[in-house]
Amino acid sequence: MPTPETLYMVVPCYNEEAVLPETSKRLKEKYQSLISRGLISDKSRVVFVNDGSKDKTWSMIQELHESDPQFFSGINLAHNAGHQNAVLAGLMTVKDICDMAITMDADLQDDINTIDAMVEKYYEGNQVVYGVRSARDTDTFFKRFTAEGFYKFMKVMGADVVYNHADFRLMSKTVLKELANFKEVNLFLRGMVPLIGYQSCNVYYERAERFAGESKYPLKKMLAFAINGITSFSVKPLKLITNVGMIMSILSVIAIIWSIVAKIGGFSEIGWSSTMCSIWFIGGLQLLALGIIGEYIGKIYAEVKQRPRFIIADFINNTDK
Ligand code: UDP
Ligand code: MG
């Protein structure tokens, strides 16, 4: 058995007062068992990242830290930075004090019992261990359909993501140090981590239903996340515009020839509906193309400003044993 190394769990929390008591209880039990099995050191901690919650989340995290400083730590962000930024804030804070870090949602949808396998895979030499959902039985048909469509579409669009893997993953200190060199403001962690490389593997788990509270990812946010993922990782949509533009140009040459022939042939009166259709169609296509280009320009704008991706107001952590 190798000497136990230090594991920090990073758990983003936005308005999670309903699930925190149960999540912290289960994580504490898991940590006790991992420590007694000699898999992780007793310096290991669970860091809850409060992402600008409007409810009692932060005061609950503070209480957890006070009653169990050897298990629970907390980061308080100055404002709501969004899930990806909250995760990154946690990872960047712990990267120098841990040997490995696992990111996990607060709502217990990710199976805590997978942590054992992740840590074991780490000792086998994997720098990244992806938690992959083996089944989506608990999701509604709609969620499953949109989520699986999302992974497939991402692949088609040229962004390399691990199928059915969200943000439940283990990363070694080495990988975290490399992740720190990715300065992009438009974060899409599940696309960034595969880019880093190193030896990695998957562990499979069944995703449960949210333990309590509501999803913080309604359809609107999910769509925005998907668009962000694609435009942050691929310029294929821009190439698509060029291709469509080329096809349309070829078609328009044919249309011009046809209209001249029609003029000469003396049957050019007809064609009101085809004109109307093409005006609407081309107009829509142009707006769509402009929108896609605008999406990228917006990205460049955000990147150029180089604003901080998160602002940490407090970090409560007990580094003693
Ligand atoms: N979350 C966050 N900031 C946000 C939105 C969500 O830190 O602005 C956290 C949330 O507390 C949870 C995780 O991100 O731990 C995933 O959110 P949720 O479970 O609501 O998403 P879903 O699983 O429904 O996609
Ligand atoms: Mg969830």
PDB file of N, CA and C in Angstrom, residues 244-255:
ATOM      1  N   VAL A 244     -21.933  26.799 -46.488  1.00  0.00           N
ATOM      2  CA  VAL A 244     -23.310  27.110 -46.887  1.00  0.00           C
ATOM      3  C   VAL A 244     -23.290  28.282 -47.856  1.00  0.00           C
ATOM      4  N   GLY A 245     -22.464  29.271 -47.567  1.00  0.00           N
ATOM      5  CA  GLY A 245     -22.349  30.440 -48.443  1.00  0.00           C
ATOM      6  C   GLY A 245     -21.932  30.031 -49.852  1.00  0.00           C
ATOM      7  N   MET A 246     -20.995  29.085 -49.920  1.00  0.00           N
ATOM      8  CA  MET A 246     -20.507  28.632 -51.218  1.00  0.00           C
ATOM      9  C   MET A 246     -21.619  27.921 -51.989  1.00  0.00           C
ATOM     10  N   ILE A 247     -22.328  27.036 -51.304  1.00  0.00           N
ATOM     11  CA  ILE A 247     -23.429  26.303 -51.952  1.00  0.00           C
ATOM     12  C   ILE A 247     -24.487  27.286 -52.449  1.00  0.00           C
ATOM     13  N   MET A 248     -24.804  28.266 -51.610  1.00  0.00           N
ATOM     14  CA  MET A 248     -25.817  29.245 -51.997  1.00  0.00           C
ATOM     15  C   MET A 248     -25.359  30.034 -53.229  1.00  0.00           C
ATOM     16  N   SER A 249     -24.067  30.339 -53.303  1.00  0.00           N
ATOM     17  CA  SER A 249     -23.572  31.095 -54.455  1.00  0.00           C
ATOM     18  C   SER A 249     -23.725  30.284 -55.732  1.00  0.00           C
ATOM     19  N   ILE A 250     -23.391  29.010 -55.626  1.00  0.00           N
ATOM     20  CA  ILE A 250     -23.534  28.145 -56.804  1.00  0.00           C
ATOM     21  C   ILE A 250     -25.001  28.078 -57.232  1.00  0.00           C
ATOM     22  N   LEU A 251     -25.876  27.908 -56.224  1.00  0.00           N
ATOM     23  CA  LEU A 251     -27.310  27.842 -56.524  1.00  0.00           C
ATOM     24  C   LEU A 251     -27.783  29.143 -57.163  1.00  0.00           C
ATOM     25  N   SER A 252     -27.222  30.261 -56.703  1.00  0.00           N
ATOM     26  CA  SER A 252     -27.699  31.537 -57.232  1.00  0.00           C
ATOM     27  C   SER A 252     -27.288  31.708 -58.693  1.00  0.00           C
ATOM     28  N   VAL A 253     -26.133  31.172 -59.055  1.00  0.00           N
ATOM     29  CA  VAL A 253     -25.728  31.220 -60.471  1.00  0.00           C
ATOM     30  C   VAL A 253     -26.750  30.451 -61.315  1.00  0.00           C
ATOM     31  N   ILE A 254     -27.118  29.279 -60.818  1.00  0.00           N
ATOM     32  CA  ILE A 254     -28.131  28.488 -61.528  1.00  0.00           C
ATOM     33  C   ILE A 254     -29.439  29.277 -61.633  1.00  0.00           C
ATOM     34  N   ALA A 255     -29.795  29.938 -60.539  1.00  0.00           N
ATOM     35  CA  ALA A 255     -31.044  30.690 -60.517  1.00  0.00           C
ATOM     36  C   ALA A 255     -31.006  31.838 -61.516  1.00  0.00           C
TER      37      ALA A 255
END
